[in-house]
Amino acid sequence: MSPEILTPVAVMSVMGAALAFLLGVVSKLTYIEVDPREQAVREALPGVNCGACGYPGCDGCAAAIVKGEASVNACVVGGSSVAATVASIMGEEAGSAQRYVACVKCQGSYDHDALLYEYNGVSDCRMMQTMHGGCRACAHGCLGCGTCEKVCEFDAIHIVNGVAVVNEEKCVQCMKCIEICPKHIIELAPYHAVAQVRCSNPEFGKAVSSACSIGCIGCGICTKMAPEEFHMEGKLARPTYHDGFDVEKATLAAGKCPGKCITVNADGDVHAKAKDDAKETETVGA
């Protein structure tokens, strides 16, 4: 081989070796030791990267847990089983975290909330919202286009008869439905909550009942009959969550509610309604 070819090849080889050596030195000088527990925690997490924990994916969650910035039960998707595994890795107790699920503060189905006009546009609640606030008589209720259903990756929310219904057993508290709802009627509620006031109309009496036949009219009867179980937030009644919640009082108050907007699981099965809803949503989603 001629010198004209050998010389450049030799020079490039020497330069390559020198650069490889320098890269090796730099990598050792800039190496940041990673806690081996971080990889173990990452492997224990479900890997859905939903962001419900408040960190950028499962990698971010694992790093935060190992650094002590997040609790061992930070992964709401994994639930108690993942929390127990992560706690074992971290040498801690998992504890008992309160589980929360999405709750739609509206029952304005087609049976209760009338249509103002026929909407034939894009099937998106945010788009319908721009059309005079939507086609429903109640300006504060569910629009029923299913935008929340489309963003849910866990099949936990479906439109049933014109209103969104949450399957509590599938909800993982990712909050995507809450963030995208233009009416802001979806909130987090305790999974074990035995009572709900499913209405978001902030108006009084006739303004509510003329728009929907199953809304809170702000009368305050429930707060008078069960002051420890219900309270008023502006013109809307809301349940007061506490360990000593009296189901019997709440049931009596719900029976006297003029708007019939309070749901109470008085039979002792706090998930009875959720299970019924789950069966209905699975039928709709089939």
PDB file of C-alpha atoms in Angstrom:
ATOM      1  CA  MET A   1       0.000   0.000   0.000  1.00  0.00           C
ATOM      2  CA  SER A   2       1.359   3.415  -0.933  1.00  0.00           C
ATOM      3  CA  PRO A   3       2.506   5.962   1.684  1.00  0.00           C
ATOM      4  CA  GLU A   4      -0.142   8.363   0.396  1.00  0.00           C
ATOM      5  CA  ILE A   5      -2.809   5.981   1.794  1.00  0.00           C
ATOM      6  CA  LEU A   6      -0.971   4.603   4.835  1.00  0.00           C
ATOM      7  CA  THR A   7      -0.148   8.000   6.315  1.00  0.00           C
ATOM      8  CA  PRO A   8      -3.754   9.306   6.571  1.00  0.00           C
ATOM      9  CA  VAL A   9      -4.950   5.929   7.875  1.00  0.00           C
ATOM     10  CA  ALA A  10      -2.276   5.914  10.560  1.00  0.00           C
ATOM     11  CA  VAL A  11      -3.050   9.509  11.562  1.00  0.00           C
ATOM     12  CA  MET A  12      -6.788   8.789  11.806  1.00  0.00           C
ATOM     13  CA  SER A  13      -6.135   5.663  13.848  1.00  0.00           C
ATOM     14  CA  VAL A  14      -3.944   7.569  16.304  1.00  0.00           C
ATOM     15  CA  MET A  15      -6.515  10.377  16.561  1.00  0.00           C
ATOM     16  CA  GLY A  16      -9.319   7.844  17.119  1.00  0.00           C
ATOM     17  CA  ALA A  17      -7.374   6.118  19.882  1.00  0.00           C
ATOM     18  CA  ALA A  18      -6.547   9.475  21.510  1.00  0.00           C
ATOM     19  CA  LEU A  19     -10.174  10.608  21.397  1.00  0.00           C
ATOM     20  CA  ALA A  20     -11.372   7.289  22.828  1.00  0.00           C
ATOM     21  CA  PHE A  21      -8.889   7.645  25.682  1.00  0.00           C
ATOM     22  CA  LEU A  22     -10.000  11.222  26.368  1.00  0.00           C
ATOM     23  CA  LEU A  23     -13.662  10.216  26.349  1.00  0.00           C
ATOM     24  CA  GLY A  24     -12.910   7.460  28.829  1.00  0.00           C
ATOM     25  CA  VAL A  25     -11.139   9.917  31.137  1.00  0.00           C
ATOM     26  CA  VAL A  26     -13.948  12.476  30.879  1.00  0.00           C
ATOM     27  CA  SER A  27     -16.637   9.873  31.543  1.00  0.00           C
ATOM     28  CA  LYS A  28     -14.840   8.788  34.721  1.00  0.00           C
ATOM     29  CA  LEU A  29     -14.338  12.376  35.880  1.00  0.00           C
ATOM     30  CA  THR A  30     -17.987  13.303  35.251  1.00  0.00           C
ATOM     31  CA  TYR A  31     -19.550  10.015  36.378  1.00  0.00           C
ATOM     32  CA  ILE A  32     -22.435  10.437  38.785  1.00  0.00           C
ATOM     33  CA  GLU A  33     -23.079   7.368  40.868  1.00  0.00           C
ATOM     34  CA  VAL A  34     -26.710   6.216  40.675  1.00  0.00           C
ATOM     35  CA  ASP A  35     -28.312   4.684  43.720  1.00  0.00           C
ATOM     36  CA  PRO A  36     -28.989   1.024  42.800  1.00  0.00           C
ATOM     37  CA  ARG A  37     -32.365   1.330  44.529  1.00  0.00           C
ATOM     38  CA  GLU A  38     -33.505   3.723  41.811  1.00  0.00           C
ATOM     39  CA  GLN A  39     -33.357   1.020  39.156  1.00  0.00           C
ATOM     40  CA  ALA A  40     -35.097  -1.430  41.472  1.00  0.00           C
ATOM     41  CA  VAL A  41     -37.890   1.038  42.189  1.00  0.00           C
ATOM     42  CA  ARG A  42     -38.210   1.846  38.486  1.00  0.00           C
ATOM     43  CA  GLU A  43     -38.658  -1.840  37.685  1.00  0.00           C
ATOM     44  CA  ALA A  44     -41.352  -2.108  40.384  1.00  0.00           C
ATOM     45  CA  LEU A  45     -43.401   0.732  38.899  1.00  0.00           C
ATOM     46  CA  PRO A  46     -46.040  -0.169  36.258  1.00  0.00           C
ATOM     47  CA  GLY A  47     -44.350   1.836  33.481  1.00  0.00           C
ATOM     48  CA  VAL A  48     -47.433   3.637  32.167  1.00  0.00           C
ATOM     49  CA  ASN A  49     -45.711   7.057  32.435  1.00  0.00           C
ATOM     50  CA  CYS A  50     -49.053   8.768  33.091  1.00  0.00           C
ATOM     51  CA  GLY A  51     -47.635  11.595  35.217  1.00  0.00           C
ATOM     52  CA  ALA A  52     -50.372  11.209  37.866  1.00  0.00           C
ATOM     53  CA  CYS A  53     -47.663  11.112  40.541  1.00  0.00           C
ATOM     54  CA  GLY A  54     -46.631  14.650  39.638  1.00  0.00           C
ATOM     55  CA  TYR A  55     -43.275  13.642  38.164  1.00  0.00           C
ATOM     56  CA  PRO A  56     -42.138  13.226  34.522  1.00  0.00           C
ATOM     57  CA  GLY A  57     -42.926   9.569  34.020  1.00  0.00           C
ATOM     58  CA  CYS A  58     -41.885   6.516  35.994  1.00  0.00           C
ATOM     59  CA  ASP A  59     -38.175   7.388  35.764  1.00  0.00           C
ATOM     60  CA  GLY A  60     -38.823  10.728  37.439  1.00  0.00           C
ATOM     61  CA  CYS A  61     -41.032   9.119  40.067  1.00  0.00           C
ATOM     62  CA  ALA A  62     -38.408   6.486  40.909  1.00  0.00           C
ATOM     63  CA  ALA A  63     -35.690   9.132  41.250  1.00  0.00           C
ATOM     64  CA  ALA A  64     -37.922  11.255  43.497  1.00  0.00           C
ATOM     65  CA  ILE A  65     -38.755   8.301  45.749  1.00  0.00           C
ATOM     66  CA  VAL A  66     -35.097   7.363  46.209  1.00  0.00           C
ATOM     67  CA  LYS A  67     -34.168  11.006  46.920  1.00  0.00           C
ATOM     68  CA  GLY A  68     -36.900  11.221  49.536  1.00  0.00           C
ATOM     69  CA  GLU A  69     -38.845  13.816  47.547  1.00  0.00           C
ATOM     70  CA  ALA A  70     -41.820  11.490  47.037  1.00  0.00           C
ATOM     71  CA  SER A  71     -43.462   8.884  49.262  1.00  0.00           C
ATOM     72  CA  VAL A  72     -43.217   5.165  48.571  1.00  0.00           C
ATOM     73  CA  ASN A  73     -46.901   5.185  47.614  1.00  0.00           C
ATOM     74  CA  ALA A  74     -46.515   8.043  45.116  1.00  0.00           C
ATOM     75  CA  CYS A  75     -47.610   5.826  42.219  1.00  0.00           C
ATOM     76  CA  VAL A  76     -51.407   6.042  42.228  1.00  0.00           C
ATOM     77  CA  VAL A  77     -51.683   3.637  39.295  1.00  0.00           C
ATOM     78  CA  GLY A  78     -49.776   0.849  41.008  1.00  0.00           C
ATOM     79  CA  GLY A  79     -51.859   1.027  44.154  1.00  0.00           C
ATOM     80  CA  SER A  80     -51.089  -0.773  47.399  1.00  0.00           C
ATOM     81  CA  SER A  81     -49.237  -3.717  45.842  1.00  0.00           C
ATOM     82  CA  VAL A  82     -46.666  -1.497  44.100  1.00  0.00           C
ATOM     83  CA  ALA A  83     -46.403   0.690  47.200  1.00  0.00           C
ATOM     84  CA  ALA A  84     -45.595  -2.388  49.296  1.00  0.00           C
ATOM     85  CA  THR A  85     -42.881  -3.486  46.845  1.00  0.00           C
ATOM     86  CA  VAL A  86     -41.330  -0.013  46.696  1.00  0.00           C
ATOM     87  CA  ALA A  87     -41.484   0.267  50.494  1.00  0.00           C
ATOM     88  CA  SER A  88     -39.636  -3.036  50.787  1.00  0.00           C
ATOM     89  CA  ILE A  89     -36.906  -1.750  48.454  1.00  0.00           C
ATOM     90  CA  MET A  90     -36.613   1.484  50.428  1.00  0.00           C
ATOM     91  CA  GLY A  91     -36.750  -0.246  53.805  1.00  0.00           C
ATOM     92  CA  GLU A  92     -39.866   1.669  54.849  1.00  0.00           C
ATOM     93  CA  GLU A  93     -43.461   1.024  55.743  1.00  0.00           C
ATOM     94  CA  ALA A  94     -45.933   1.536  52.912  1.00  0.00           C
ATOM     95  CA  GLY A  95     -48.594   2.941  55.221  1.00  0.00           C
ATOM     96  CA  SER A  96     -52.184   3.414  54.144  1.00  0.00           C
ATOM     97  CA  ALA A  97     -52.749   6.166  51.615  1.00  0.00           C
ATOM     98  CA  GLN A  98     -56.249   7.442  50.920  1.00  0.00           C
ATOM     99  CA  ARG A  99     -57.266   6.516  47.421  1.00  0.00           C
ATOM    100  CA  TYR A 100     -59.054   9.153  45.373  1.00  0.00           C
ATOM    101  CA  VAL A 101     -61.014   8.739  42.159  1.00  0.00           C
ATOM    102  CA  ALA A 102     -62.594  11.095  39.658  1.00  0.00           C
ATOM    103  CA  CYS A 103     -66.176  12.101  40.388  1.00  0.00           C
ATOM    104  CA  VAL A 104     -68.488  13.812  37.889  1.00  0.00           C
ATOM    105  CA  LYS A 105     -70.496  16.479  39.713  1.00  0.00           C
ATOM    106  CA  CYS A 106     -73.434  16.203  37.338  1.00  0.00           C
ATOM    107  CA  GLN A 107     -76.285  13.774  36.672  1.00  0.00           C
ATOM    108  CA  GLY A 108     -77.805  15.771  33.831  1.00  0.00           C
ATOM    109  CA  SER A 109     -78.526  12.916  31.465  1.00  0.00           C
ATOM    110  CA  TYR A 110     -81.007  13.232  28.607  1.00  0.00           C
ATOM    111  CA  ASP A 111     -83.708  12.180  31.085  1.00  0.00           C
ATOM    112  CA  HIS A 112     -83.116  15.271  33.230  1.00  0.00           C
ATOM    113  CA  ASP A 113     -81.405  17.985  31.170  1.00  0.00           C
ATOM    114  CA  ALA A 114     -83.083  19.172  27.969  1.00  0.00           C
ATOM    115  CA  LEU A 115     -81.346  20.024  24.693  1.00  0.00           C
ATOM    116  CA  LEU A 116     -81.435  23.639  23.496  1.00  0.00           C
ATOM    117  CA  TYR A 117     -80.447  22.736  19.950  1.00  0.00           C
ATOM    118  CA  GLU A 118     -79.130  19.843  17.886  1.00  0.00           C
ATOM    119  CA  TYR A 119     -75.329  19.919  17.762  1.00  0.00           C
ATOM    120  CA  ASN A 120     -73.734  18.405  14.664  1.00  0.00           C
ATOM    121  CA  GLY A 121     -70.210  19.772  15.000  1.00  0.00           C
ATOM    122  CA  VAL A 122     -66.935  18.191  16.108  1.00  0.00           C
ATOM    123  CA  SER A 123     -67.537  15.703  18.919  1.00  0.00           C
ATOM    124  CA  ASP A 124     -65.483  17.592  21.473  1.00  0.00           C
ATOM    125  CA  CYS A 125     -66.752  19.293  24.633  1.00  0.00           C
ATOM    126  CA  ARG A 126     -64.273  22.146  24.248  1.00  0.00           C
ATOM    127  CA  MET A 127     -65.558  22.855  20.757  1.00  0.00           C
ATOM    128  CA  MET A 128     -69.193  22.678  21.826  1.00  0.00           C
ATOM    129  CA  GLN A 129     -68.429  25.033  24.711  1.00  0.00           C
ATOM    130  CA  THR A 130     -67.669  27.756  22.170  1.00  0.00           C
ATOM    131  CA  MET A 131     -71.216  27.417  20.768  1.00  0.00           C
ATOM    132  CA  HIS A 132     -73.012  29.609  23.320  1.00  0.00           C
ATOM    133  CA  GLY A 133     -71.796  27.427  26.176  1.00  0.00           C
ATOM    134  CA  GLY A 134     -73.145  24.194  24.735  1.00  0.00           C
ATOM    135  CA  CYS A 135     -76.451  22.688  23.651  1.00  0.00           C
ATOM    136  CA  ARG A 136     -77.666  21.629  27.104  1.00  0.00           C
ATOM    137  CA  ALA A 137     -80.266  23.568  29.092  1.00  0.00           C
ATOM    138  CA  CYS A 138     -77.991  23.629  32.133  1.00  0.00           C
ATOM    139  CA  ALA A 139     -75.044  25.871  31.313  1.00  0.00           C
ATOM    140  CA  HIS A 140     -72.957  24.322  34.108  1.00  0.00           C
ATOM    141  CA  GLY A 141     -73.419  20.601  33.435  1.00  0.00           C
ATOM    142  CA  CYS A 142     -71.864  17.831  31.371  1.00  0.00           C
ATOM    143  CA  LEU A 143     -71.920  18.451  27.620  1.00  0.00           C
ATOM    144  CA  GLY A 144     -71.784  14.739  26.828  1.00  0.00           C
ATOM    145  CA  CYS A 145     -69.370  14.829  23.874  1.00  0.00           C
ATOM    146  CA  GLY A 146     -66.967  12.427  25.579  1.00  0.00           C
ATOM    147  CA  THR A 147     -63.722  14.415  25.482  1.00  0.00           C
ATOM    148  CA  CYS A 148     -62.942  13.031  28.950  1.00  0.00           C
ATOM    149  CA  GLU A 149     -63.613   9.518  27.684  1.00  0.00           C
ATOM    150  CA  LYS A 150     -61.184   9.991  24.789  1.00  0.00           C
ATOM    151  CA  VAL A 151     -58.262  11.082  26.991  1.00  0.00           C
ATOM    152  CA  CYS A 152     -58.698   8.345  29.603  1.00  0.00           C
ATOM    153  CA  GLU A 153     -56.116   5.613  29.012  1.00  0.00           C
ATOM    154  CA  PHE A 154     -57.669   3.286  31.579  1.00  0.00           C
ATOM    155  CA  ASP A 155     -61.222   2.952  30.214  1.00  0.00           C
ATOM    156  CA  ALA A 156     -62.512   4.470  33.464  1.00  0.00           C
ATOM    157  CA  ILE A 157     -65.006   7.009  32.148  1.00  0.00           C
ATOM    158  CA  HIS A 158     -67.759   6.744  29.536  1.00  0.00           C
ATOM    159  CA  ILE A 159     -70.715   8.773  28.333  1.00  0.00           C
ATOM    160  CA  VAL A 160     -73.967   7.142  29.433  1.00  0.00           C
ATOM    161  CA  ASN A 161     -77.227   8.703  28.210  1.00  0.00           C
ATOM    162  CA  GLY A 162     -75.567  12.066  27.652  1.00  0.00           C
ATOM    163  CA  VAL A 163     -73.537  12.385  30.847  1.00  0.00           C
ATOM    164  CA  ALA A 164     -70.067  11.193  31.898  1.00  0.00           C
ATOM    165  CA  VAL A 165     -69.975   8.305  34.380  1.00  0.00           C
ATOM    166  CA  VAL A 166     -66.829   7.131  36.183  1.00  0.00           C
ATOM    167  CA  ASN A 167     -66.005   3.489  36.822  1.00  0.00           C
ATOM    168  CA  GLU A 168     -64.362   3.810  40.245  1.00  0.00           C
ATOM    169  CA  GLU A 169     -62.785   0.382  40.021  1.00  0.00           C
ATOM    170  CA  LYS A 170     -60.748   1.405  36.964  1.00  0.00           C
ATOM    171  CA  CYS A 171     -59.964   5.034  37.847  1.00  0.00           C
ATOM    172  CA  VAL A 172     -56.308   5.595  38.770  1.00  0.00           C
ATOM    173  CA  GLN A 173     -56.475   9.313  39.584  1.00  0.00           C
ATOM    174  CA  CYS A 174     -54.453  10.375  36.549  1.00  0.00           C
ATOM    175  CA  MET A 175     -56.606  13.562  36.440  1.00  0.00           C
ATOM    176  CA  LYS A 176     -56.575  13.856  32.653  1.00  0.00           C
ATOM    177  CA  CYS A 177     -60.373  14.018  32.576  1.00  0.00           C
ATOM    178  CA  ILE A 178     -60.308  16.741  35.227  1.00  0.00           C
ATOM    179  CA  GLU A 179     -57.808  18.830  33.304  1.00  0.00           C
ATOM    180  CA  ILE A 180     -59.599  18.624  29.955  1.00  0.00           C
ATOM    181  CA  CYS A 181     -63.220  19.187  31.039  1.00  0.00           C
ATOM    182  CA  PRO A 182     -64.220  22.710  29.900  1.00  0.00           C
ATOM    183  CA  LYS A 183     -67.041  22.845  32.450  1.00  0.00           C
ATOM    184  CA  HIS A 184     -64.739  21.891  35.362  1.00  0.00           C
ATOM    185  CA  ILE A 185     -67.319  19.512  36.788  1.00  0.00           C
ATOM    186  CA  ILE A 186     -64.991  16.563  37.435  1.00  0.00           C
ATOM    187  CA  GLU A 187     -63.230  16.495  40.798  1.00  0.00           C
ATOM    188  CA  LEU A 188     -61.326  14.038  42.947  1.00  0.00           C
ATOM    189  CA  ALA A 189     -63.298  12.387  45.722  1.00  0.00           C
ATOM    190  CA  PRO A 190     -62.360   9.697  48.260  1.00  0.00           C
ATOM    191  CA  TYR A 191     -62.860   6.185  46.921  1.00  0.00           C
ATOM    192  CA  HIS A 192     -64.642   5.276  50.138  1.00  0.00           C
ATOM    193  CA  ALA A 193     -66.963   8.304  50.092  1.00  0.00           C
ATOM    194  CA  VAL A 194     -70.470   7.106  50.932  1.00  0.00           C
ATOM    195  CA  ALA A 195     -72.235  10.277  49.764  1.00  0.00           C
ATOM    196  CA  GLN A 196     -71.967  12.619  46.802  1.00  0.00           C
ATOM    197  CA  VAL A 197     -73.813  15.760  45.733  1.00  0.00           C
ATOM    198  CA  ARG A 198     -73.630  15.408  41.966  1.00  0.00           C
ATOM    199  CA  CYS A 199     -74.411  18.916  40.776  1.00  0.00           C
ATOM    200  CA  SER A 200     -72.272  21.894  39.735  1.00  0.00           C
ATOM    201  CA  ASN A 201     -74.902  24.544  39.042  1.00  0.00           C
ATOM    202  CA  PRO A 202     -74.035  27.506  41.323  1.00  0.00           C
ATOM    203  CA  GLU A 203     -77.448  29.164  40.953  1.00  0.00           C
ATOM    204  CA  PHE A 204     -80.521  29.070  43.200  1.00  0.00           C
ATOM    205  CA  GLY A 205     -83.889  27.371  43.059  1.00  0.00           C
ATOM    206  CA  LYS A 206     -85.895  28.037  39.907  1.00  0.00           C
ATOM    207  CA  ALA A 207     -82.821  28.772  37.753  1.00  0.00           C
ATOM    208  CA  VAL A 208     -81.548  25.271  38.571  1.00  0.00           C
ATOM    209  CA  SER A 209     -84.809  23.314  38.424  1.00  0.00           C
ATOM    210  CA  SER A 210     -85.882  24.930  35.147  1.00  0.00           C
ATOM    211  CA  ALA A 211     -82.660  23.708  33.496  1.00  0.00           C
ATOM    212  CA  CYS A 212     -82.358  20.259  35.095  1.00  0.00           C
ATOM    213  CA  SER A 213     -84.738  18.109  37.115  1.00  0.00           C
ATOM    214  CA  ILE A 214     -82.004  16.624  39.295  1.00  0.00           C
ATOM    215  CA  GLY A 215     -79.927  19.590  40.525  1.00  0.00           C
ATOM    216  CA  CYS A 216     -78.985  21.231  43.840  1.00  0.00           C
ATOM    217  CA  ILE A 217     -81.197  24.288  44.428  1.00  0.00           C
ATOM    218  CA  GLY A 218     -79.140  25.541  47.381  1.00  0.00           C
ATOM    219  CA  CYS A 219     -81.929  25.086  49.954  1.00  0.00           C
ATOM    220  CA  GLY A 220     -79.557  23.773  52.631  1.00  0.00           C
ATOM    221  CA  ILE A 221     -81.974  21.122  53.923  1.00  0.00           C
ATOM    222  CA  CYS A 222     -79.224  18.509  53.950  1.00  0.00           C
ATOM    223  CA  THR A 223     -76.932  20.706  56.057  1.00  0.00           C
ATOM    224  CA  LYS A 224     -79.726  21.246  58.586  1.00  0.00           C
ATOM    225  CA  MET A 225     -80.626  17.575  58.841  1.00  0.00           C
ATOM    226  CA  ALA A 226     -77.044  16.303  58.814  1.00  0.00           C
ATOM    227  CA  PRO A 227     -74.735  19.237  59.706  1.00  0.00           C
ATOM    228  CA  GLU A 228     -71.743  16.963  60.236  1.00  0.00           C
ATOM    229  CA  GLU A 229     -72.224  15.203  56.915  1.00  0.00           C
ATOM    230  CA  PHE A 230     -72.956  18.140  54.585  1.00  0.00           C
ATOM    231  CA  HIS A 231     -71.913  21.775  54.227  1.00  0.00           C
ATOM    232  CA  MET A 232     -72.515  24.602  51.773  1.00  0.00           C
ATOM    233  CA  GLU A 233     -69.925  25.864  49.289  1.00  0.00           C
ATOM    234  CA  GLY A 234     -71.531  29.022  48.024  1.00  0.00           C
ATOM    235  CA  LYS A 235     -74.963  27.924  46.774  1.00  0.00           C
ATOM    236  CA  LEU A 236     -74.023  24.257  46.423  1.00  0.00           C
ATOM    237  CA  ALA A 237     -74.243  21.527  49.044  1.00  0.00           C
ATOM    238  CA  ARG A 238     -71.208  19.299  49.433  1.00  0.00           C
ATOM    239  CA  PRO A 239     -70.469  16.220  51.596  1.00  0.00           C
ATOM    240  CA  THR A 240     -68.070  16.622  54.511  1.00  0.00           C
ATOM    241  CA  TYR A 241     -65.688  13.675  54.474  1.00  0.00           C
ATOM    242  CA  HIS A 242     -64.723  12.355  57.913  1.00  0.00           C
ATOM    243  CA  ASP A 243     -64.292   9.019  59.665  1.00  0.00           C
ATOM    244  CA  GLY A 244     -67.526   9.268  61.638  1.00  0.00           C
ATOM    245  CA  PHE A 245     -69.757   9.912  58.634  1.00  0.00           C
ATOM    246  CA  ASP A 246     -73.326   9.022  59.669  1.00  0.00           C
ATOM    247  CA  VAL A 247     -74.843   7.114  56.763  1.00  0.00           C
ATOM    248  CA  GLU A 248     -78.286   7.031  58.345  1.00  0.00           C
ATOM    249  CA  LYS A 249     -78.458  10.823  58.721  1.00  0.00           C
ATOM    250  CA  ALA A 250     -77.099  11.306  55.208  1.00  0.00           C
ATOM    251  CA  THR A 251     -79.720   8.915  53.844  1.00  0.00           C
ATOM    252  CA  LEU A 252     -82.536  10.796  55.579  1.00  0.00           C
ATOM    253  CA  ALA A 253     -81.177  14.096  54.233  1.00  0.00           C
ATOM    254  CA  ALA A 254     -80.925  12.663  50.719  1.00  0.00           C
ATOM    255  CA  GLY A 255     -84.552  11.549  50.945  1.00  0.00           C
ATOM    256  CA  LYS A 256     -85.638  15.115  51.760  1.00  0.00           C
ATOM    257  CA  CYS A 257     -83.505  16.718  49.023  1.00  0.00           C
ATOM    258  CA  PRO A 258     -85.893  18.541  46.629  1.00  0.00           C
ATOM    259  CA  GLY A 259     -83.471  18.196  43.745  1.00  0.00           C
ATOM    260  CA  LYS A 260     -82.738  14.493  44.387  1.00  0.00           C
ATOM    261  CA  CYS A 261     -79.085  15.152  43.609  1.00  0.00           C
ATOM    262  CA  ILE A 262     -77.558  13.368  46.623  1.00  0.00           C
ATOM    263  CA  THR A 263     -76.422   9.780  46.180  1.00  0.00           C
ATOM    264  CA  VAL A 264     -75.831   7.699  49.308  1.00  0.00           C
ATOM    265  CA  ASN A 265     -74.859   4.049  49.561  1.00  0.00           C
ATOM    266  CA  ALA A 266     -76.881   3.316  52.683  1.00  0.00           C
ATOM    267  CA  ASP A 267     -76.691  -0.481  52.336  1.00  0.00           C
ATOM    268  CA  GLY A 268     -73.146  -0.526  53.642  1.00  0.00           C
ATOM    269  CA  ASP A 269     -71.565  -1.241  50.258  1.00  0.00           C
ATOM    270  CA  VAL A 270     -69.850   2.059  49.484  1.00  0.00           C
ATOM    271  CA  HIS A 271     -69.145   0.874  45.945  1.00  0.00           C
ATOM    272  CA  ALA A 272     -72.664  -0.278  45.057  1.00  0.00           C
ATOM    273  CA  LYS A 273     -73.363   2.621  42.714  1.00  0.00           C
ATOM    274  CA  ALA A 274     -69.858   2.456  41.242  1.00  0.00           C
ATOM    275  CA  LYS A 275     -70.366  -1.210  40.413  1.00  0.00           C
ATOM    276  CA  ASP A 276     -73.710  -0.508  38.767  1.00  0.00           C
ATOM    277  CA  ASP A 277     -72.126   2.314  36.774  1.00  0.00           C
ATOM    278  CA  ALA A 278     -69.237   0.019  35.819  1.00  0.00           C
ATOM    279  CA  LYS A 279     -71.614  -2.556  34.343  1.00  0.00           C
ATOM    280  CA  GLU A 280     -73.400   0.144  32.381  1.00  0.00           C
ATOM    281  CA  THR A 281     -70.218   1.739  31.048  1.00  0.00           C
ATOM    282  CA  GLU A 282     -68.789  -1.618  30.019  1.00  0.00           C
ATOM    283  CA  THR A 283     -71.976  -2.284  28.062  1.00  0.00           C
ATOM    284  CA  VAL A 284     -71.698   1.100  26.377  1.00  0.00           C
ATOM    285  CA  GLY A 285     -67.985   0.659  25.650  1.00  0.00           C
ATOM    286  CA  ALA A 286     -68.440  -2.820  24.208  1.00  0.00           C
TER     287      ALA A 286
END
